[in-house]
Short mmCIF file of C-alpha atoms in Angstrom, two decimals:
data_model
loop_
_atom_site.label_atom_id
_atom_site.label_comp_id
_atom_site.label_asym_id
_atom_site.label_seq_id
_atom_site.Cartn_x
_atom_site.Cartn_y
_atom_site.Cartn_z
CA MET P 900 15.47 23.41 -9.09
CA ASP P 901 12.17 22.64 -7.36
CA GLN P 902 12.01 19.38 -5.46
CA CYS P 903 9.08 17.01 -5.80
CA GLY P 904 8.17 13.88 -3.90
CA GLU P 905 6.52 10.60 -4.82
CA ASP P 906 3.50 12.47 -6.12
CA SER P 907 0.81 11.33 -8.48
CA VAL P 908 3.34 10.60 -11.23
CA ALA P 909 5.21 8.08 -9.14
CA LEU P 910 1.92 6.57 -8.08
CA HIS P 911 1.09 5.96 -11.73
CA LEU P 912 4.31 4.05 -12.16
CA ASN P 913 3.58 1.92 -9.12
CA GLU P 914 0.54 0.34 -10.72
CA GLU P 915 0.86 -3.43 -10.94
CA GLN P 916 -0.10 -3.50 -14.61
CA PRO P 917 3.10 -4.02 -16.70
CA GLU P 918 4.34 -0.72 -18.03
CA GLU P 919 4.47 -1.98 -21.60
CA GLU P 920 0.74 -2.68 -21.51
CA GLN P 921 -0.28 0.70 -20.16
CA GLN P 922 -1.82 2.93 -22.78
CA PRO P 923 -2.21 6.69 -22.52
CA SER P 924 -5.83 7.68 -22.04
CA ASN P 925 -7.69 10.92 -22.59
CA GLN P 926 -7.11 11.66 -18.93
CA SER P 927 -3.75 12.81 -17.65
CA VAL P 928 -1.22 10.00 -18.03
CA LEU P 929 1.10 11.54 -15.47
CA ALA P 930 -1.16 12.76 -12.71
CA THR P 931 -4.18 11.41 -10.85
CA ALA P 932 -4.02 13.54 -7.72
CA SER P 933 -4.90 17.20 -7.48
CA GLN P 934 -2.39 20.01 -7.05
CA ASP P 935 -3.90 20.84 -3.66
CA GLN P 936 -3.22 17.31 -2.43
CA MET P 937 0.41 17.67 -3.50
CA GLU P 938 0.80 20.95 -1.63
CA ASP P 939 -0.71 19.45 1.55
CA ARG P 940 1.71 16.49 1.67
CA GLU P 941 3.99 16.40 4.69
CA GLU P 942 6.38 13.67 3.52
CA PRO P 943 9.96 14.70 2.67
CA THR P 944 10.36 15.44 -1.04
CA GLN P 945 12.75 13.62 -3.35
CA GLY P 946 15.59 15.18 -5.31
CA GLN P 947 15.10 15.41 -9.05
CA GLU P 948 17.94 12.98 -9.75
CA GLU P 949 16.49 10.37 -7.40
CA LEU P 950 13.02 10.84 -8.85
CA TYR P 951 14.31 10.34 -12.39
CA LEU P 952 16.34 7.25 -11.54
CA GLN P 953 13.38 5.75 -9.71
CA ALA P 954 11.10 6.44 -12.68
CA CYS P 955 13.59 4.82 -15.07
CA GLN P 956 13.85 1.74 -12.86
CA ARG P 957 10.10 1.28 -12.68
CA ALA P 958 9.68 1.86 -16.42
CA GLY P 959 12.50 -0.56 -17.21
CA VAL P 960 14.62 1.92 -19.18
CA ILE P 961 18.26 2.92 -18.95
CA PRO P 962 18.74 6.45 -17.53
CA VAL P 963 20.21 9.05 -19.87
CA SER P 964 23.49 10.02 -18.23
CA SER P 965 23.55 13.37 -20.02
CA PHE P 966 20.33 14.36 -18.25
CA LEU P 967 21.93 13.67 -14.86
CA ARG P 968 25.03 15.67 -15.81
CA HIS P 969 23.11 18.75 -16.90
CA LEU P 970 20.33 19.03 -14.34
CA ASP P 971 21.10 22.66 -13.58
CA GLU P 972 21.43 23.96 -17.14
CA ALA P 973 18.82 25.90 -19.10
CA ASN P 974 19.67 24.09 -22.35
CA LEU P 975 18.99 20.36 -22.00
CA ASN P 976 20.28 18.59 -25.12
CA LEU P 977 19.30 14.92 -25.27
CA ASN P 978 19.35 14.51 -29.05
CA HIS P 979 20.10 11.02 -30.45
CA TYR P 980 20.04 9.12 -27.12
CA GLY P 981 17.41 6.51 -28.03
CA VAL P 982 15.09 7.63 -25.25
CA GLY P 983 11.96 5.92 -26.57
CA PRO P 984 8.36 6.30 -25.31
CA LEU P 985 8.98 4.94 -21.79
CA GLY P 986 12.17 6.94 -21.44
CA ALA P 987 10.13 10.01 -22.35
CA LYS P 988 7.75 9.15 -19.54
CA ALA P 989 10.61 9.03 -17.04
CA LEU P 990 11.88 12.40 -18.28
CA ALA P 991 8.40 13.85 -18.05
CA ILE P 992 8.16 12.78 -14.42
CA ALA P 993 11.48 14.42 -13.58
CA LEU P 994 10.70 17.64 -15.47
CA GLN P 995 7.17 18.27 -14.20
CA HIS P 996 8.16 20.84 -11.63
CA ASP P 997 11.55 21.85 -13.01
CA ASN P 998 12.06 25.61 -13.24
CA VAL P 999 15.53 25.72 -14.84
CA VAL P 1000 15.29 24.08 -18.29
CA THR P 1001 14.04 26.50 -20.93
CA ASN P 1002 15.18 24.60 -24.07
CA LEU P 1003 14.47 20.87 -24.35
CA GLU P 1004 16.15 19.02 -27.24
CA LEU P 1005 14.89 15.48 -27.92
CA GLU P 1006 15.55 15.03 -31.64
CA ASP P 1007 15.87 11.49 -33.05
CA ASN P 1008 14.78 9.50 -29.99
CA ALA P 1009 12.03 7.25 -31.43
CA LEU P 1010 9.50 8.86 -29.08
CA GLU P 1011 6.50 8.14 -31.31
CA ALA P 1012 3.06 9.52 -30.46
CA LYS P 1013 2.97 7.70 -27.11
CA GLY P 1014 6.16 9.32 -25.82
CA THR P 1015 5.00 12.67 -27.11
CA ARG P 1016 1.78 12.39 -25.14
CA TYR P 1017 3.77 11.97 -21.91
CA LEU P 1018 5.79 15.10 -22.70
CA ILE P 1019 2.69 17.12 -23.57
CA GLU P 1020 1.15 16.15 -20.23
CA MET P 1021 4.32 17.34 -18.53
CA LEU P 1022 4.11 20.67 -20.37
CA GLN P 1023 0.66 21.24 -18.90
CA ILE P 1024 2.40 21.54 -15.54
CA ASN P 1025 5.84 22.87 -16.45
CA PHE P 1026 5.62 26.53 -17.52
CA THR P 1027 9.38 27.12 -17.81
CA ILE P 1028 10.21 25.30 -21.06
CA GLN P 1029 9.92 27.75 -23.97
CA SER P 1030 11.70 25.86 -26.75
CA LEU P 1031 11.05 22.24 -27.77
CA ASN P 1032 12.74 20.09 -30.44
CA LEU P 1033 11.01 16.80 -31.27
CA SER P 1034 12.31 16.41 -34.82
CA ASN P 1035 12.72 12.94 -36.35
CA ASN P 1036 10.68 11.06 -33.76
CA GLN P 1037 8.15 9.14 -35.89
CA LEU P 1038 5.22 11.19 -34.61
CA ASN P 1039 3.04 10.76 -37.72
CA LEU P 1040 -0.59 11.89 -37.84
CA GLU P 1041 -1.38 10.86 -34.26
CA GLY P 1042 1.52 12.94 -32.97
CA ALA P 1043 0.32 15.94 -34.98
CA GLU P 1044 -3.13 15.64 -33.38
CA ILE P 1045 -1.59 15.48 -29.90
CA PHE P 1046 0.53 18.53 -30.61
CA SER P 1047 -2.36 20.52 -32.02
CA LYS P 1048 -4.32 20.05 -28.81
CA MET P 1049 -1.35 21.31 -26.83
CA LEU P 1050 -0.98 24.34 -29.11
CA SER P 1051 -4.58 25.29 -28.56
CA ASP P 1052 -3.85 25.85 -24.86
CA ASN P 1053 -0.22 26.99 -25.20
CA TYR P 1054 0.78 30.21 -23.47
CA TYR P 1055 4.53 29.84 -23.12
CA ILE P 1056 6.29 27.64 -25.73
CA GLN P 1057 7.72 29.97 -28.39
CA SER P 1058 9.90 27.66 -30.50
CA ILE P 1059 8.80 24.26 -31.82
CA LYS P 1060 10.84 22.02 -34.13
CA LEU P 1061 9.04 19.06 -35.68
CA SER P 1062 11.15 18.31 -38.74
CA GLY P 1063 11.11 14.84 -40.27
CA ASN P 1064 8.04 13.36 -38.57
CA ASP P 1065 6.22 12.08 -41.67
CA PHE P 1066 3.46 14.68 -41.38
CA ASP P 1067 1.10 14.75 -44.37
CA ASP P 1068 -1.66 17.11 -45.51
CA SER P 1069 -4.01 15.86 -42.78
CA ALA P 1070 -1.38 16.71 -40.19
CA ALA P 1071 -1.02 20.17 -41.73
CA LYS P 1072 -4.69 20.83 -41.01
CA TYR P 1073 -4.16 20.01 -37.32
CA PHE P 1074 -1.32 22.54 -37.09
CA ALA P 1075 -3.12 25.16 -39.15
CA ASP P 1076 -6.29 24.98 -37.09
CA ALA P 1077 -4.34 25.28 -33.83
CA LEU P 1078 -2.19 28.21 -35.03
CA LYS P 1079 -4.68 30.34 -36.97
CA GLY P 1080 -5.11 32.86 -34.19
CA ASP P 1081 -2.00 32.00 -32.19
CA TYR P 1082 0.30 34.78 -30.99
CA VAL P 1083 2.72 32.82 -28.75
CA VAL P 1084 4.69 30.55 -31.10
CA LYS P 1085 7.48 32.56 -32.77
CA GLU P 1086 9.43 29.79 -34.52
CA LEU P 1087 7.96 26.70 -36.21
CA ASP P 1088 10.03 24.09 -38.07
CA LEU P 1089 7.98 21.65 -40.18
CA SER P 1090 10.70 20.83 -42.71
CA HIS P 1091 11.37 17.36 -44.15
CA ASN P 1092 7.72 16.30 -44.07
CA ARG P 1093 5.14 15.41 -46.76
CA PHE P 1094 3.02 18.52 -47.20
CA CYS P 1095 1.58 18.86 -50.70
CA ASP P 1096 -1.09 21.05 -52.30
CA VAL P 1097 -3.78 20.59 -49.65
CA GLY P 1098 -1.27 20.96 -46.83
CA GLY P 1099 0.03 24.16 -48.41
CA GLU P 1100 -3.51 25.51 -48.58
CA HIS P 1101 -4.05 24.82 -44.88
CA LEU P 1102 -0.75 26.46 -43.94
CA GLY P 1103 -1.43 29.42 -46.23
CA GLN P 1104 -4.76 30.04 -44.51
CA MET P 1105 -2.96 29.84 -41.18
CA LEU P 1106 -0.42 32.45 -42.29
CA ALA P 1107 -3.22 34.82 -43.24
CA THR P 1108 -4.59 34.90 -39.69
CA ASN P 1109 -1.63 34.02 -37.47
CA VAL P 1110 -0.22 36.97 -35.54
CA GLY P 1111 2.83 35.45 -33.88
CA ILE P 1112 5.08 33.31 -36.10
CA GLU P 1113 8.30 35.06 -37.12
CA VAL P 1114 10.27 32.07 -38.47
CA LEU P 1115 8.62 29.34 -40.56
CA ASN P 1116 10.64 26.47 -42.04
CA LEU P 1117 8.83 24.44 -44.71
CA SER P 1118 11.92 23.22 -46.56
CA TRP P 1119 12.02 19.71 -48.02
CA ASN P 1120 8.30 19.24 -48.52
CA HIS P 1121 6.29 18.89 -51.76
CA LEU P 1122 4.81 22.38 -51.95
CA ARG P 1123 3.94 23.60 -55.44
CA MET P 1124 1.01 24.82 -57.54
CA ARG P 1125 -2.07 25.35 -55.33
CA GLY P 1126 -0.20 24.81 -52.09
CA ALA P 1127 2.55 27.26 -52.98
CA MET P 1128 0.11 29.86 -54.26
CA ALA P 1129 -1.89 29.59 -51.03
CA LEU P 1130 1.26 30.25 -49.02
CA SER P 1131 1.92 33.35 -51.12
CA ALA P 1132 -1.65 34.51 -50.58
CA GLY P 1133 -1.16 34.16 -46.84
CA LEU P 1134 2.15 36.00 -47.05
CA LYS P 1135 0.44 38.98 -48.69
CA VAL P 1136 -1.56 39.79 -45.55
CA ASN P 1137 0.70 38.33 -42.84
CA SER P 1138 2.18 41.00 -40.57
CA THR P 1139 4.67 39.09 -38.38
CA LEU P 1140 6.63 36.57 -40.48
CA GLN P 1141 10.29 37.54 -40.89
CA GLN P 1142 11.93 34.35 -42.21
CA LEU P 1143 10.37 31.91 -44.69
CA GLN P 1144 12.39 28.86 -45.68
CA LEU P 1145 11.08 27.04 -48.77
CA SER P 1146 14.18 25.25 -50.06
CA CYS P 1147 13.77 21.95 -51.89
CA ASN P 1148 10.10 22.18 -52.75
CA GLY P 1149 8.69 22.60 -56.27
CA PHE P 1150 8.69 26.35 -56.89
CA GLY P 1151 8.83 27.21 -60.58
CA HIS P 1152 7.20 29.80 -62.87
CA ILE P 1153 3.68 29.88 -61.42
CA GLU P 1154 4.92 29.75 -57.85
CA ALA P 1155 7.54 32.45 -58.46
CA GLU P 1156 4.93 34.78 -59.94
CA SER P 1157 2.66 34.38 -56.89
CA LEU P 1158 5.61 35.01 -54.57
CA GLY P 1159 6.54 38.10 -56.57
CA GLN P 1160 3.03 39.47 -56.11
CA ALA P 1161 3.24 38.72 -52.38
CA LEU P 1162 6.52 40.62 -52.08
CA LYS P 1163 4.83 43.70 -53.51
CA LEU P 1164 2.54 43.83 -50.47
CA ASN P 1165 4.41 42.13 -47.64
CA ARG P 1166 6.34 44.50 -45.39
CA THR P 1167 7.81 42.19 -42.71
CA LEU P 1168 9.72 39.40 -44.49
CA VAL P 1169 13.51 39.81 -44.24
CA LEU P 1170 14.70 36.34 -45.35
CA LEU P 1171 13.41 34.18 -48.20
CA ASP P 1172 15.10 30.85 -48.95
CA LEU P 1173 14.21 29.31 -52.32
CA SER P 1174 17.31 27.14 -52.71
CA GLY P 1175 16.98 23.85 -54.54
CA ASN P 1176 13.73 24.55 -56.38
CA ARG P 1177 12.90 24.89 -60.10
CA MET P 1178 13.70 28.59 -60.38
CA ASP P 1179 15.08 29.22 -63.87
CA ASP P 1180 15.68 32.56 -65.61
CA GLU P 1181 11.99 33.09 -66.39
CA ALA P 1182 10.94 32.26 -62.83
CA VAL P 1183 13.46 34.73 -61.41
CA THR P 1184 12.16 37.40 -63.79
CA LEU P 1185 8.65 36.83 -62.38
CA LEU P 1186 9.99 36.99 -58.82
CA CYS P 1187 11.66 40.28 -59.71
CA GLN P 1188 8.24 41.86 -60.16
CA GLY P 1189 8.05 41.94 -56.40
CA LEU P 1190 11.71 42.67 -55.77
CA ALA P 1191 11.41 45.80 -57.92
CA THR P 1192 9.38 47.53 -55.20
CA ASN P 1193 9.99 45.53 -52.01
CA ASP P 1194 11.87 47.48 -49.34
CA THR P 1195 12.16 45.00 -46.43
CA LEU P 1196 13.74 41.78 -47.75
CA ARG P 1197 17.39 41.56 -46.72
CA VAL P 1198 18.42 37.98 -47.56
CA LEU P 1199 17.51 36.04 -50.72
CA LYS P 1200 18.80 32.49 -51.27
CA LEU P 1201 18.56 31.00 -54.76
CA SER P 1202 21.43 28.51 -54.97
CA GLN P 1203 20.90 25.02 -56.45
CA ASN P 1204 18.39 26.28 -59.02
CA PRO P 1205 18.53 26.00 -62.86
CA LEU P 1206 19.42 29.67 -63.02
CA THR P 1207 21.95 30.98 -65.56
CA SER P 1208 23.99 34.15 -65.85
CA ILE P 1209 21.07 35.76 -67.71
CA GLY P 1210 18.72 35.36 -64.78
CA ALA P 1211 21.45 36.41 -62.35
CA LEU P 1212 21.97 39.62 -64.31
CA THR P 1213 18.21 40.30 -64.38
CA LEU P 1214 18.10 39.84 -60.62
CA LEU P 1215 21.03 42.17 -59.98
CA LYS P 1216 19.67 44.84 -62.33
CA THR P 1217 16.31 44.74 -60.53
CA VAL P 1218 17.90 45.09 -57.11
CA THR P 1219 20.20 47.94 -58.15
CA LYS P 1220 17.37 49.88 -59.83
CA ASN P 1221 15.20 49.65 -56.71
CA MET P 1222 16.68 52.46 -54.65
CA LYS P 1223 14.59 51.39 -51.64
CA SER P 1224 15.72 47.76 -51.76
CA ALA P 1225 17.04 46.48 -48.42
CA LEU P 1226 18.76 43.41 -49.86
CA GLU P 1227 22.13 42.85 -48.23
CA GLU P 1228 22.77 39.19 -49.06
CA ILE P 1229 22.03 37.28 -52.28
CA ASP P 1230 23.09 33.65 -52.60
CA ILE P 1231 23.38 32.43 -56.19
CA SER P 1232 26.59 30.58 -55.42
CA THR P 1233 25.90 27.79 -57.94
CA VAL P 1234 25.45 30.21 -60.86
CA PHE P 1235 28.43 30.99 -63.12
CA VAL P 1236 28.02 34.66 -63.93
CA CYS P 1237 29.23 36.68 -66.92
CA GLU P 1238 31.48 39.73 -67.17
CA ALA P 1239 28.53 42.13 -67.28
CA PHE P 1240 27.31 40.78 -63.94
CA VAL P 1241 30.69 41.25 -62.27
CA GLU P 1242 30.97 44.80 -63.60
CA LEU P 1243 27.45 45.74 -62.50
CA LEU P 1244 28.09 44.30 -59.07
CA GLU P 1245 31.22 46.42 -58.71
CA GLU P 1246 29.19 49.50 -59.59
CA ALA P 1247 26.46 48.53 -57.13
CA ARG P 1248 28.96 48.01 -54.32
CA GLN P 1249 30.23 51.55 -54.73
CA ARG P 1250 26.76 52.76 -53.73
CA ARG P 1251 26.00 49.91 -51.31
CA PRO P 1252 29.27 48.57 -49.81
CA ALA P 1253 27.41 46.12 -47.53
CA LEU P 1254 25.88 44.21 -50.47
CA ASP P 1255 27.11 40.61 -50.32
CA VAL P 1256 26.45 38.51 -53.42
CA ARG P 1257 27.71 34.93 -53.54
CA TYR P 1258 28.24 33.63 -57.05
CA SER P 1259 30.54 31.43 -59.12
CA VAL P 1260 32.77 32.75 -61.85
CA MET P 1261 35.08 31.22 -64.44
CA SER P 1262 38.72 32.29 -64.27
CA SER P 1263 38.44 33.56 -67.85
CA VAL P 1264 35.64 35.93 -66.79
CA THR P 1265 37.77 37.26 -63.96
CA ARG P 1266 40.67 37.85 -66.32
CA ASN P 1267 38.45 39.59 -68.87
CA VAL P 1268 36.92 41.92 -66.30
CA SER P 1269 40.39 42.90 -65.14
CA ALA P 1270 41.37 43.93 -68.68
CA LEU P 1271 40.13 47.50 -68.32
CA GLN P 1272 42.01 47.98 -65.07
CA ILE P 1273 45.18 46.54 -66.64
CA PHE P 1274 44.84 48.88 -69.61
CA LYS P 1275 44.23 51.92 -67.41
CA LYS P 1276 47.14 51.09 -65.08
CA PHE P 1277 49.48 50.57 -68.05
CA LEU P 1278 48.66 54.04 -69.39
CA GLU P 1279 48.94 55.67 -65.96
CA GLU P 1280 52.52 54.37 -65.71
CA ARG P 1281 53.17 56.30 -68.93
CA ASN P 1282 51.43 59.39 -67.51
CA GLU P 1283 48.69 58.95 -70.08
CA SER P 1284 44.89 58.57 -69.80
CA ILE P 1285 42.61 56.35 -71.85
CA MET P 1286 41.13 59.45 -73.47
CA ASP P 1287 44.65 60.56 -74.44
CA PHE P 1288 45.26 57.15 -76.00
CA PHE P 1289 42.18 57.46 -78.22
CA LYS P 1290 42.93 61.03 -79.18
CA SER P 1291 46.36 59.98 -80.40
CA LEU P 1292 44.61 57.59 -82.82
CA ASP P 1293 42.00 60.15 -83.92
CA LYS P 1294 44.09 62.42 -86.13
CA GLU P 1295 41.08 64.21 -87.59
CA GLY P 1296 39.33 64.85 -84.25
CA THR P 1297 36.13 62.97 -85.14
CA MET P 1298 35.85 61.39 -81.67
CA ARG P 1299 35.72 58.04 -83.47
CA VAL P 1300 38.30 55.28 -83.73
CA SER P 1301 37.88 52.04 -85.63
CA THR P 1302 38.18 48.88 -83.58
CA SER P 1303 40.87 47.56 -85.93
CA ALA P 1304 42.99 50.69 -85.38
CA PHE P 1305 42.54 50.38 -81.62
CA ARG P 1306 43.55 46.70 -81.74
CA ARG P 1307 46.73 47.46 -83.68
CA ALA P 1308 47.67 50.32 -81.35
CA VAL P 1309 47.25 48.22 -78.20
CA LYS P 1310 49.44 45.49 -79.63
CA ALA P 1311 52.04 47.99 -80.80
CA ALA P 1312 52.18 49.58 -77.35
CA ASP P 1313 52.79 46.13 -75.87
CA VAL P 1314 49.93 46.43 -73.35
CA PRO P 1315 50.00 43.25 -71.15
CA LEU P 1316 46.66 41.88 -72.39
CA ASN P 1317 46.12 38.46 -73.94
CA GLN P 1318 44.00 38.09 -77.09
CA ARG P 1319 40.78 37.23 -75.21
CA GLN P 1320 41.18 40.19 -72.88
CA LEU P 1321 41.79 42.51 -75.81
CA GLU P 1322 38.71 41.30 -77.68
CA TRP P 1323 36.62 41.65 -74.51
CA LEU P 1324 37.93 45.21 -74.05
CA ILE P 1325 36.95 46.07 -77.63
CA ARG P 1326 33.43 44.69 -77.09
CA ARG P 1327 33.24 46.77 -73.93
CA PHE P 1328 34.08 49.95 -75.83
CA ASP P 1329 31.97 49.01 -78.86
CA GLU P 1330 28.86 47.53 -77.26
CA SER P 1331 26.74 48.07 -80.39
CA CYS P 1332 29.21 46.09 -82.54
CA THR P 1333 29.60 48.88 -85.13
CA ALA P 1334 33.35 48.30 -85.54
CA THR P 1335 33.75 51.90 -84.33
CA ILE P 1336 34.52 53.24 -80.87
CA ILE P 1337 32.84 56.58 -80.13
CA TYR P 1338 35.07 57.47 -77.24
CA SER P 1339 33.47 60.78 -76.30
CA SER P 1340 30.21 59.28 -75.08
CA SER P 1341 30.90 55.61 -74.56
CA LEU P 1342 33.90 55.86 -72.29
CA ASN P 1343 32.62 58.09 -69.49
CA PRO P 1344 30.31 55.54 -67.79
CA ILE P 1345 32.87 52.77 -68.38
CA LEU P 1346 35.75 54.72 -66.92
CA SER P 1347 33.69 55.83 -63.94
CA SER P 1348 33.25 52.19 -62.90
CA VAL P 1349 36.97 51.43 -62.95
CA THR P 1350 38.83 51.20 -59.66
CA THR P 1351 42.53 50.72 -59.63
#
C-alpha cells in the first residue's frame, strides 16, 4: 500500500473546532492543500494503520478492528460495524491513497449523508476502488444528491449497491440524470427503496439512453402502472442490460403486457426476476407474447405469484414452441402443476436436456403420471406391447376399443395400478372423452413420450 503523511486530511482534523460541530461544505471536506504541496513534502510519511488510528482518536470514534486486520486485502468488508459519519471520515482519511482495496463494503453502518460525503471526497482521490456497497445507511434524498454528483464525474466505480436507503421518486431523478449517458457503472442495486410511478419513469428514461449498466436491481419498490411501463419502454431500446430484478413490486396484467412487448425487441436481457408480484394466469399469457419470439432470455423467475397450473402450462407450451428460445431456467417453484405439465416437460427435456424448471407437484400427480410407465413396464415383462394389448381387445379389427372394455381388461390382467391411476390412464388415451380409444392414431405420440 502507498504511505501518506500528515497531509491536508490530518490538518483538517487538527482544527480546534469540535468535530461534532464541523459541517461538510461544498469545498473538499478532506483536503485543503494541493497535490503538488503533498508531493514536495520532505517529512517522513506515516503508515496507513497509524494514520487511521490517529484519525479515529481525533474524531473521537472507536477504530474498526476488522479494517486493521485486512489492510492488505482487495475485499474490505466492514458491513454492520456501526461506523457512523465520523468513523467514515477516519476511513476516508486512511483510504485516500490506498491502491489495494478494490471492493469496499460498508452496509448498515448509519453513515447518513454526512458520512457519505466524506467517502465521496475520498473517491475523488482514490482511483482503485471499483465496487462500493453503501446499502442500509439512511442516505435519504440528500445522500442521493451527493451520489449523483459523484456519478457525473465517475470513471472507475463499476458496481454500486444502495439498497434500503429510503430513496423516493425525487432521488430516482438524481440517479437517472447522472446515469443517462453513463458507460462506466455495470451493476446498480437500488432495491428496497420507495420508487413509484414517477421514479419508474425517470429510471425508464435512463435505461433508454444508458450504455453501460448490465445488472439493475429494482426489487422491493412500488413500481407499477406508468412507472413499470416506462421501464419496459426503456428496455425495448436498451442494448447493454443483461439482468433485471423486479421482484416484489406491483407487476400485473398491464405491466406484464408492456414487458412482453419489450421482450419482442430486446436482444440483451438474459435474466428477468418477477417473483412476488401480481402475475396471474392472464398476466403470464400476456408476458408470453414476448417469450414466443425472444431468443436471448435464459432465466425467468416467477415464484410467489398468483399463478396456477393453467398459467404454468401456457408458459411451458410457449417456451417449447419457440425453437429459438434460450430459456434454461424457469422458477415457478410455488406453483402446483398438473399431469399435463409434467408430461410436456418430460417431452421438452428430451429435446433440451439442460432445461431446468422448478415447480411444485402433488404426490397424486406424480403417481398418475407414472401410470403409463407402469402399464408399459408390466406388459414388457409379459413380452407384450401396448398396441398388442389393444389388438387383443379389438376382435373385429376396427382400431377402436371402448374405455369400459379397456378398464375391465386392465383389472383382469392385475396391472399394478390404483383406481385413480387407471382413470387417469383412460383419460390420457381418450382425451376427447368419447368413451372410445382410437389406438391407431392416439397412442403414437403418447407412447413416444414414455421413457422406462
